[in-house]
Amino acid sequence: MARTSGSHAAKTAPRIRAAAIRLFARHGYAAVSMRQIAGEVGVQVGALYNHTADKQSLLLELMEGHLTDLLAACDRADSPDGPVAALEAFVRFHIRYHAERPDEVFIAYMELRNLTPENFARVQTLRRRYEDRLESILRAGIAAGAFRLADARIGTLAIIGMLTGINTWFRAKGRLSLADIEAIYCDMIRQSVGA
Amino acid sequence: MARTSGSHAAKTAPRIRAAAIRLFARHGYAAVSMRQIAGEVGVQVGALYNHTADKQSLLLELMEGHLTDLLAACDRADSPDGPVAALEAFVRFHIRYHAERPDEVFIAYMELRNLTPENFARVQTLRRRYEDRLESILRAGIAAGAFRLADARIGTLAIIGMLTGINTWFRAKGRLSLADIEAIYCDMIRQSVGA
DNA sequence: GTCTATAGATGGATAGAC
DNA sequence: GTCTATCCATCTATAGAC
């Protein structure tokens, strides 16, 4: 959103994004009205349009923001030498990062069909770049003979699916802590690629 | 739907369900109007209400129908002796069954949040019963010392997530056939539980 | 930048004729 | 059972005052 000069501008825009994330994650993009978002922020509907062109742009902004942040964080994270260590580091990074942002994650993979075709393509490009981080690790492991895995691309999709699913059922008050789950997933994934 | 005596009754109800499945899967429950569904079927909006109480009931019907069919098919499928063979049979059954019904599958796990709380509980019960089929296999394998897996419940959720993800990216015209993918997943899942 | 007010479209669901 | 017609609520987005 373009920087504006008024009083609350610097605060309203992020509050709109925060409210939209919460509401879209809870009820779904199509089921949430601009009035509901405005209500959460504490402004009237018309005011929203000072900060976003329309509802679709708001959705795109949330998804692109999430995926851009994810890629940046992934690049900042440690990536140890050796395919097995790198795989474990990726798994732990993914689980922790996603557990901290359940709403953004939920939106980024549930609301794809509510994007216009052009916006969908932009989001898919970012998502693919993230998947490629994992795929590179798997390829390296296969090349080095460290992994027993028939196809790096399918392996990538399988592991990402497994990891992403956590967000659909994990609850902090559940039987196991996130650290427990992280450990179990690390073991399963390491075994799954034959490391 | 109650059986009715008129002319097209026996044909219209299933056509409504088929149209709703297609449209809900493509655009999402909240984004699809009853008018759109009627248009696909070739009737006027008012006619829909001879076959379903309201839009919410239609969604519930689709989900419960899908999950009931899934459970019945799962029970009919061969379940060979021994945890390793049983696990492989489950994986192959799941992949094939789900690949044949992409729209139903998509709805059954994407539209949960559009169910009323009571309907959500009913659907979750059915879903849990399906997951329990896999969980039993994992438990038996752990008990027999055939699997190296720390937790049967987490293992279940991890494997189901991995399998369900296939529907989000698999295309029949893609690089690999479904049989190829089935083989790769069987290997990965068998390895993941340390069999 | 935010407000009120409203345009203009579309939504779910129903009534009553056939 | 299906139709036409319609009620009434709600939606996105905009216009213009402050």
Short mmCIF file of C-alpha atoms (C1' of nucleotides) in Angstrom, two decimals:
data_model
loop_
_atom_site.label_atom_id
_atom_site.label_comp_id
_atom_site.label_asym_id
_atom_site.label_seq_id
_atom_site.Cartn_x
_atom_site.Cartn_y
_atom_site.Cartn_z
CA MET A 1 0.00 0.00 0.00
CA ALA A 2 1.25 3.46 -0.84
CA ARG A 3 2.38 5.52 2.11
CA THR A 4 -0.16 8.17 3.00
CA SER A 5 0.22 11.36 5.01
CA GLY A 6 -2.72 11.27 7.43
CA SER A 7 -2.71 10.50 11.10
CA HIS A 8 -3.54 6.80 11.46
CA ALA A 9 -2.36 5.68 8.04
CA ALA A 10 0.75 3.99 9.32
CA LYS A 11 -1.31 1.98 11.78
CA THR A 12 -4.52 1.22 9.90
CA ALA A 13 -3.05 -0.67 6.98
CA PRO A 14 -1.32 -3.34 9.09
CA ARG A 15 -4.41 -3.63 11.28
CA ILE A 16 -6.49 -4.30 8.19
CA ARG A 17 -4.09 -7.04 7.13
CA ALA A 18 -4.13 -8.56 10.60
CA ALA A 19 -7.92 -8.55 10.76
CA ALA A 20 -8.21 -10.00 7.28
CA ILE A 21 -5.77 -12.80 8.13
CA ARG A 22 -7.76 -13.74 11.20
CA LEU A 23 -11.13 -13.62 9.48
CA PHE A 24 -10.10 -15.27 6.20
CA ALA A 25 -8.44 -18.10 8.12
CA ARG A 26 -11.48 -18.59 10.31
CA HIS A 27 -14.33 -18.31 7.84
CA GLY A 28 -12.77 -18.32 4.37
CA TYR A 29 -12.19 -15.48 1.94
CA ALA A 30 -15.53 -15.72 0.18
CA ALA A 31 -17.48 -15.87 3.42
CA VAL A 32 -15.91 -12.76 4.93
CA SER A 33 -17.30 -9.33 4.04
CA MET A 34 -15.42 -6.07 3.88
CA ARG A 35 -17.81 -4.86 6.58
CA GLN A 36 -16.63 -7.60 8.93
CA ILE A 37 -13.02 -6.63 8.35
CA ALA A 38 -13.81 -2.98 8.94
CA GLY A 39 -15.66 -3.93 12.10
CA GLU A 40 -12.66 -5.79 13.46
CA VAL A 41 -10.38 -2.86 12.72
CA GLY A 42 -12.83 -0.36 14.15
CA VAL A 43 -13.38 1.75 11.04
CA GLN A 44 -16.15 2.06 8.49
CA VAL A 45 -16.15 0.10 5.26
CA GLY A 46 -15.22 3.01 3.03
CA ALA A 47 -12.00 3.56 4.93
CA LEU A 48 -10.65 0.19 3.87
CA TYR A 49 -10.42 1.38 0.30
CA ASN A 50 -7.82 3.96 1.29
CA HIS A 51 -5.47 1.04 1.94
CA THR A 52 -6.36 -1.61 -0.56
CA ALA A 53 -7.69 -1.41 -4.10
CA ASP A 54 -10.25 -4.15 -3.52
CA LYS A 55 -10.83 -7.41 -1.70
CA GLN A 56 -8.87 -9.46 -4.21
CA SER A 57 -5.78 -7.26 -3.83
CA LEU A 58 -6.02 -7.71 -0.09
CA LEU A 59 -5.96 -11.49 -0.47
CA LEU A 60 -3.02 -11.35 -2.86
CA GLU A 61 -1.13 -9.07 -0.51
CA LEU A 62 -1.57 -11.48 2.38
CA MET A 63 -0.44 -14.49 0.39
CA GLU A 64 2.52 -12.84 -1.26
CA GLY A 65 3.57 -11.31 2.03
CA HIS A 66 3.45 -14.65 3.75
CA LEU A 67 5.41 -16.50 1.07
CA THR A 68 8.00 -13.75 0.72
CA ASP A 69 8.57 -13.77 4.47
CA LEU A 70 8.79 -17.56 4.42
CA LEU A 71 11.44 -17.55 1.69
CA ALA A 72 13.47 -14.88 3.45
CA ALA A 73 13.35 -16.76 6.75
CA CYS A 74 14.26 -20.00 5.01
CA ASP A 75 17.30 -18.36 3.46
CA ARG A 76 18.35 -16.93 6.81
CA ALA A 77 18.06 -20.29 8.58
CA ASP A 78 21.12 -22.45 9.12
CA SER A 79 21.67 -25.04 6.45
CA PRO A 80 24.27 -27.48 7.68
CA ASP A 81 26.50 -29.52 5.40
CA GLY A 82 25.44 -32.97 4.33
CA PRO A 83 22.04 -34.04 2.97
CA VAL A 84 20.82 -35.73 6.12
CA ALA A 85 21.60 -32.77 8.36
CA ALA A 86 20.23 -30.33 5.79
CA LEU A 87 16.99 -32.30 5.53
CA GLU A 88 16.54 -32.35 9.28
CA ALA A 89 17.23 -28.61 9.49
CA PHE A 90 14.64 -27.94 6.79
CA VAL A 91 12.03 -30.04 8.55
CA ARG A 92 12.61 -28.34 11.87
CA PHE A 93 12.57 -24.90 10.29
CA HIS A 94 9.36 -25.63 8.44
CA ILE A 95 7.51 -26.97 11.45
CA ARG A 96 8.52 -24.11 13.72
CA TYR A 97 7.93 -21.35 11.21
CA HIS A 98 4.53 -22.66 10.20
CA ALA A 99 3.42 -23.35 13.75
CA GLU A 100 3.94 -19.68 14.57
CA ARG A 101 1.73 -18.46 11.73
CA PRO A 102 -1.18 -20.87 11.49
CA ASP A 103 -3.57 -18.33 9.98
CA GLU A 104 -1.26 -17.18 7.19
CA VAL A 105 -0.40 -20.78 6.34
CA PHE A 106 -4.04 -21.77 6.24
CA ILE A 107 -4.92 -18.94 3.90
CA ALA A 108 -1.92 -19.46 1.65
CA TYR A 109 -2.97 -22.97 0.78
CA MET A 110 -6.75 -22.87 1.19
CA GLU A 111 -7.57 -19.74 -0.73
CA LEU A 112 -5.66 -20.42 -3.92
CA ARG A 113 -8.85 -20.94 -5.87
CA ASN A 114 -10.12 -17.51 -4.91
CA LEU A 115 -7.22 -15.79 -6.66
CA THR A 116 -7.62 -14.46 -10.17
CA PRO A 117 -5.55 -16.46 -12.69
CA GLU A 118 -2.79 -13.84 -12.81
CA ASN A 119 -2.57 -13.61 -9.05
CA PHE A 120 -2.63 -17.38 -8.77
CA ALA A 121 0.36 -17.63 -11.06
CA ARG A 122 2.32 -15.14 -8.97
CA VAL A 123 1.62 -17.03 -5.77
CA GLN A 124 2.43 -20.38 -7.32
CA THR A 125 5.83 -19.07 -8.43
CA LEU A 126 6.69 -18.13 -4.87
CA ARG A 127 5.43 -21.43 -3.52
CA ARG A 128 7.45 -23.33 -6.06
CA ARG A 129 10.58 -21.47 -5.03
CA TYR A 130 10.08 -22.67 -1.47
CA GLU A 131 9.50 -26.25 -2.55
CA ASP A 132 12.69 -26.04 -4.57
CA ARG A 133 14.68 -25.51 -1.39
CA LEU A 134 13.64 -28.96 -0.24
CA GLU A 135 13.93 -30.52 -3.66
CA SER A 136 17.56 -29.41 -3.89
CA ILE A 137 18.34 -31.13 -0.62
CA LEU A 138 16.71 -34.34 -1.81
CA ARG A 139 18.54 -34.24 -5.14
CA ALA A 140 21.85 -33.74 -3.42
CA GLY A 141 21.13 -36.65 -1.09
CA ILE A 142 20.19 -38.94 -3.96
CA ALA A 143 23.26 -37.91 -5.95
CA ALA A 144 25.50 -38.55 -2.97
CA GLY A 145 23.96 -41.96 -2.41
CA ALA A 146 22.79 -40.87 1.03
CA PHE A 147 19.07 -41.26 0.26
CA ARG A 148 17.10 -44.19 -1.07
CA LEU A 149 14.37 -42.27 -2.87
CA ALA A 150 13.06 -42.88 -6.39
CA ASP A 151 12.07 -39.34 -7.34
CA ALA A 152 13.12 -36.03 -5.82
CA ARG A 153 10.08 -34.10 -7.02
CA ILE A 154 7.53 -36.58 -5.71
CA GLY A 155 9.53 -36.85 -2.52
CA THR A 156 9.35 -33.09 -2.14
CA LEU A 157 5.59 -33.01 -2.60
CA ALA A 158 5.10 -35.92 -0.24
CA ILE A 159 7.16 -34.34 2.51
CA ILE A 160 5.63 -30.88 2.08
CA GLY A 161 2.16 -32.43 2.23
CA MET A 162 3.05 -34.31 5.37
CA LEU A 163 4.42 -31.15 7.00
CA THR A 164 1.65 -28.84 5.92
CA GLY A 165 -0.93 -31.21 7.31
CA ILE A 166 0.36 -30.56 10.81
CA ASN A 167 -1.33 -27.18 10.83
CA THR A 168 -4.73 -28.76 10.30
CA TRP A 169 -4.65 -30.72 13.54
CA PHE A 170 -1.92 -29.40 15.85
CA ARG A 171 -3.15 -27.74 19.03
CA ALA A 172 -0.74 -26.36 21.60
CA LYS A 173 -2.79 -27.92 24.41
CA GLY A 174 -2.76 -31.35 22.85
CA ARG A 175 -1.23 -34.57 24.08
CA LEU A 176 2.17 -33.81 22.55
CA SER A 177 4.23 -30.62 22.45
CA LEU A 178 5.46 -29.16 19.21
CA ALA A 179 8.96 -30.36 20.10
CA ASP A 180 7.65 -33.91 20.43
CA ILE A 181 5.98 -33.72 17.07
CA GLU A 182 9.07 -32.20 15.52
CA ALA A 183 11.11 -35.16 16.73
CA ILE A 184 8.64 -37.73 15.44
CA TYR A 185 8.40 -36.04 12.06
CA CYS A 186 12.17 -35.80 11.80
CA ASP A 187 12.46 -39.52 12.36
CA MET A 188 9.67 -40.40 9.94
CA ILE A 189 10.93 -38.12 7.20
CA ARG A 190 14.53 -39.23 7.56
CA GLN A 191 13.38 -42.80 7.32
CA SER A 192 11.02 -42.06 4.44
CA VAL A 193 13.87 -41.01 2.16
CA GLY A 194 15.93 -43.99 3.27
CA ALA A 195 18.59 -41.94 5.05
CA MET B 1 -33.58 -36.94 0.26
CA ALA B 2 -37.05 -38.35 0.70
CA ARG B 3 -38.37 -40.27 -2.26
CA THR B 4 -40.92 -38.21 -4.17
CA SER B 5 -43.58 -39.29 -6.61
CA GLY B 6 -43.24 -36.82 -9.48
CA SER B 7 -41.72 -37.35 -12.87
CA HIS B 8 -38.10 -36.21 -12.69
CA ALA B 9 -37.65 -36.57 -8.97
CA ALA B 10 -35.52 -39.67 -9.18
CA LYS B 11 -33.17 -37.94 -11.57
CA THR B 12 -33.02 -34.36 -10.36
CA ALA B 13 -31.73 -34.99 -6.86
CA PRO B 14 -28.57 -36.80 -7.98
CA ARG B 15 -28.00 -34.21 -10.68
CA ILE B 16 -28.13 -31.49 -8.06
CA ARG B 17 -25.56 -33.30 -5.99
CA ALA B 18 -23.31 -33.81 -8.99
CA ALA B 19 -23.53 -30.16 -9.97
CA ALA B 20 -22.89 -29.01 -6.42
CA ILE B 21 -19.83 -31.26 -6.15
CA ARG B 22 -18.38 -29.85 -9.33
CA LEU B 23 -19.05 -26.23 -8.44
CA PHE B 24 -18.11 -26.40 -4.76
CA ALA B 25 -14.84 -28.10 -5.66
CA ARG B 26 -14.05 -25.55 -8.33
CA HIS B 27 -15.04 -22.30 -6.64
CA GLY B 28 -15.68 -23.10 -3.01
CA TYR B 29 -18.95 -23.49 -1.13
CA ALA B 30 -19.30 -19.85 -0.13
CA ALA B 31 -18.56 -18.59 -3.62
CA VAL B 32 -21.20 -20.75 -5.33
CA SER B 33 -24.80 -19.58 -5.46
CA MET B 34 -27.89 -21.72 -5.52
CA ARG B 35 -28.67 -20.05 -8.84
CA GLN B 36 -25.43 -21.37 -10.30
CA ILE B 37 -26.24 -24.88 -9.16
CA ALA B 38 -29.74 -24.64 -10.62
CA GLY B 39 -28.23 -23.37 -13.87
CA GLU B 40 -25.93 -26.38 -14.13
CA VAL B 41 -28.80 -28.76 -13.51
CA GLY B 42 -31.09 -26.95 -15.90
CA VAL B 43 -33.84 -26.03 -13.47
CA GLN B 44 -34.90 -22.85 -11.71
CA VAL B 45 -33.70 -21.98 -8.22
CA GLY B 46 -36.95 -22.74 -6.49
CA ALA B 47 -36.86 -26.33 -7.71
CA LEU B 48 -33.71 -27.05 -5.72
CA TYR B 49 -35.64 -26.68 -2.51
CA ASN B 50 -37.76 -29.69 -3.38
CA HIS B 51 -34.64 -31.79 -2.91
CA THR B 52 -32.66 -30.12 -0.19
CA ALA B 53 -33.70 -28.12 2.82
CA ASP B 54 -31.07 -25.47 2.26
CA LYS B 55 -27.52 -24.91 1.05
CA GLN B 56 -25.96 -26.10 4.29
CA SER B 57 -27.84 -29.41 4.16
CA LEU B 58 -26.60 -29.89 0.63
CA LEU B 59 -23.00 -29.48 1.75
CA LEU B 60 -23.46 -31.87 4.65
CA GLU B 61 -25.07 -34.42 2.38
CA LEU B 62 -22.12 -34.33 -0.01
CA MET B 63 -19.55 -34.71 2.74
CA GLU B 64 -21.35 -37.45 4.64
CA GLY B 65 -22.04 -39.29 1.42
CA HIS B 66 -18.41 -39.17 0.43
CA LEU B 67 -17.10 -40.32 3.79
CA THR B 68 -19.70 -43.06 4.13
CA ASP B 69 -18.82 -44.38 0.70
CA LEU B 70 -15.13 -44.20 1.56
CA LEU B 71 -15.58 -46.20 4.74
CA ALA B 72 -17.69 -48.82 2.97
CA ALA B 73 -15.13 -49.19 0.18
CA CYS B 74 -12.31 -49.38 2.71
CA ASP B 75 -14.07 -52.19 4.53
CA ARG B 76 -14.66 -54.05 1.28
CA ALA B 77 -11.02 -53.78 0.21
CA ASP B 78 -8.62 -56.66 0.83
CA SER B 79 -6.67 -56.36 4.02
CA PRO B 80 -3.86 -58.90 3.92
CA ASP B 81 -2.27 -60.39 7.00
CA GLY B 82 0.79 -58.78 8.51
CA PRO B 83 1.33 -55.10 9.27
CA VAL B 84 3.62 -54.37 6.32
CA ALA B 85 1.28 -55.88 3.76
CA ALA B 86 -1.74 -54.28 5.41
CA LEU B 87 -0.07 -50.87 5.33
CA GLU B 88 0.78 -51.20 1.67
CA ALA B 89 -2.77 -52.30 0.87
CA PHE B 90 -4.17 -49.30 2.72
CA VAL B 91 -1.89 -46.88 0.88
CA ARG B 92 -2.77 -48.30 -2.51
CA PHE B 93 -6.46 -48.31 -1.70
CA HIS B 94 -6.35 -44.71 -0.49
CA ILE B 95 -4.48 -43.39 -3.52
CA ARG B 96 -6.70 -45.14 -6.03
CA TYR B 97 -9.98 -44.35 -4.34
CA HIS B 98 -9.14 -40.68 -3.86
CA ALA B 99 -7.74 -40.26 -7.36
CA GLU B 100 -11.11 -41.32 -8.75
CA ARG B 101 -13.04 -38.70 -6.79
CA PRO B 102 -10.94 -35.56 -6.72
CA ASP B 103 -13.88 -33.20 -6.31
CA GLU B 104 -15.48 -35.01 -3.38
CA VAL B 105 -12.12 -35.29 -1.65
CA PHE B 106 -11.39 -31.63 -2.16
CA ILE B 107 -14.71 -30.59 -0.68
CA ALA B 108 -14.50 -33.00 2.23
CA TYR B 109 -11.37 -31.44 3.54
CA MET B 110 -11.58 -27.86 2.29
CA GLU B 111 -15.11 -26.99 3.31
CA LEU B 112 -15.04 -28.15 6.91
CA ARG B 113 -15.14 -24.61 8.19
CA ASN B 114 -18.35 -23.91 6.30
CA LEU B 115 -20.22 -26.54 8.26
CA THR B 116 -22.30 -25.59 11.24
CA PRO B 117 -20.80 -26.86 14.50
CA GLU B 118 -23.23 -29.79 14.70
CA ASN B 119 -22.60 -30.81 11.11
CA PHE B 120 -18.87 -30.41 11.58
CA ALA B 121 -18.97 -32.83 14.49
CA ARG B 122 -20.82 -35.42 12.42
CA VAL B 123 -18.31 -35.19 9.59
CA GLN B 124 -15.35 -35.32 11.94
CA THR B 125 -16.67 -38.52 13.46
CA LEU B 126 -16.74 -40.20 10.07
CA ARG B 127 -13.31 -38.88 9.17
CA ARG B 128 -11.91 -40.14 12.41
CA ARG B 129 -13.31 -43.59 11.75
CA TYR B 130 -11.39 -43.70 8.49
CA GLU B 131 -8.16 -42.55 10.13
CA ASP B 132 -8.63 -45.26 12.73
CA ARG B 133 -8.33 -47.91 10.04
CA LEU B 134 -4.77 -46.76 9.40
CA GLU B 135 -4.01 -46.19 13.04
CA SER B 136 -4.93 -49.79 13.86
CA ILE B 137 -2.48 -51.04 11.26
CA LEU B 138 0.28 -48.87 12.69
CA ARG B 139 -0.46 -49.98 16.24
CA ALA B 140 -0.37 -53.62 15.24
CA GLY B 141 2.93 -53.08 13.48
CA ILE B 142 4.46 -51.35 16.47
CA ALA B 143 3.19 -54.02 18.84
CA ALA B 144 4.62 -56.76 16.62
CA GLY B 145 7.97 -55.02 16.44
CA ALA B 146 7.62 -54.70 12.68
CA PHE B 147 7.59 -50.89 12.66
CA ARG B 148 10.05 -48.39 14.07
CA LEU B 149 7.63 -45.57 14.81
CA ALA B 150 7.37 -43.51 17.98
CA ASP B 151 3.65 -42.72 17.94
CA ALA B 152 0.82 -44.39 16.05
CA ARG B 153 -1.51 -41.40 16.13
CA ILE B 154 1.06 -38.93 14.81
CA GLY B 155 2.16 -41.47 12.26
CA THR B 156 -1.43 -41.77 11.11
CA LEU B 157 -1.84 -38.04 10.69
CA ALA B 158 1.50 -37.73 8.92
CA ILE B 159 0.68 -40.47 6.43
CA ILE B 160 -2.86 -39.25 5.81
CA GLY B 161 -1.53 -35.75 5.19
CA MET B 162 1.05 -37.06 2.78
CA LEU B 163 -1.58 -39.05 0.90
CA THR B 164 -4.23 -36.37 0.85
CA GLY B 165 -1.75 -33.90 -0.58
CA ILE B 166 -1.55 -35.94 -3.77
CA ASN B 167 -4.94 -34.65 -4.83
CA THR B 168 -3.71 -31.06 -4.79
CA TRP B 169 -1.06 -31.60 -7.45
CA PHE B 170 -1.68 -34.86 -9.31
CA ARG B 171 -2.65 -34.50 -12.96
CA ALA B 172 -3.30 -37.51 -15.16
CA LYS B 173 -1.28 -35.92 -17.99
CA GLY B 174 1.73 -35.26 -15.78
CA ARG B 175 5.24 -36.70 -15.94
CA LEU B 176 4.31 -39.75 -13.89
CA SER B 177 1.32 -42.06 -13.97
CA LEU B 178 -0.75 -42.76 -10.91
CA ALA B 179 0.82 -46.22 -10.75
CA ASP B 180 4.28 -44.64 -10.62
CA ILE B 181 3.24 -42.35 -7.82
CA GLU B 182 1.60 -45.21 -5.99
CA ALA B 183 4.86 -47.14 -6.08
CA ILE B 184 6.95 -44.20 -4.87
CA TYR B 185 4.53 -43.45 -2.04
CA CYS B 186 4.45 -47.10 -1.00
CA ASP B 187 8.21 -47.10 -0.71
CA MET B 188 8.37 -43.81 1.15
CA ILE B 189 5.62 -44.70 3.59
CA ARG B 190 6.98 -48.17 4.28
CA GLN B 191 10.36 -46.64 4.97
CA SER B 192 8.86 -43.82 7.04
CA VAL B 193 7.49 -46.24 9.63
CA GLY B 194 10.74 -48.15 9.66
CA ALA B 195 9.30 -51.32 8.15
"C1'" DG C 1 -8.09 9.39 6.01
"C1'" DT C 2 -12.37 8.65 7.79
"C1'" DC C 3 -17.09 9.36 7.77
"C1'" DT C 4 -22.16 8.80 6.04
"C1'" DA C 5 -24.95 7.47 2.46
"C1'" DT C 6 -25.97 5.01 -1.37
"C1'" DA C 7 -25.63 2.91 -5.87
"C1'" DG C 8 -26.05 -1.36 -8.13
"C1'" DA C 9 -25.74 -6.25 -7.99
"C1'" DT C 10 -26.47 -10.61 -6.03
"C1'" DG C 11 -27.38 -13.62 -2.35
"C1'" DG C 12 -30.76 -17.47 0.12
"C1'" DA C 13 -35.14 -18.67 0.54
"C1'" DT C 14 -40.34 -18.59 -0.07
"C1'" DA C 15 -45.29 -18.15 -2.19
"C1'" DG C 16 -48.50 -19.54 -5.18
"C1'" DA C 17 -49.89 -20.91 -9.99
"C1'" DC C 18 -49.71 -24.87 -12.87
"C1'" DG D 1 -41.98 -31.00 -9.04
"C1'" DT D 2 -41.18 -27.11 -11.51
"C1'" DC D 3 -42.15 -22.63 -12.73
"C1'" DT D 4 -42.31 -17.28 -12.19
"C1'" DA D 5 -42.08 -13.62 -9.23
"C1'" DT D 6 -40.56 -11.58 -5.27
"C1'" DC D 7 -39.13 -10.50 -0.40
"C1'" DC D 8 -35.50 -9.02 2.14
"C1'" DA D 9 -30.85 -9.24 3.51
"C1'" DT D 10 -26.24 -8.49 2.29
"C1'" DC D 11 -22.50 -7.62 -0.62
"C1'" DT D 12 -18.54 -4.69 -3.06
"C1'" DA D 13 -17.36 -0.44 -4.23
"C1'" DT D 14 -17.92 4.58 -4.84
"C1'" DA D 15 -19.20 9.68 -4.00
"C1'" DG D 16 -18.83 13.58 -1.51
"C1'" DA D 17 -18.73 16.05 3.06
"C1'" DC D 18 -15.54 16.95 6.74
#
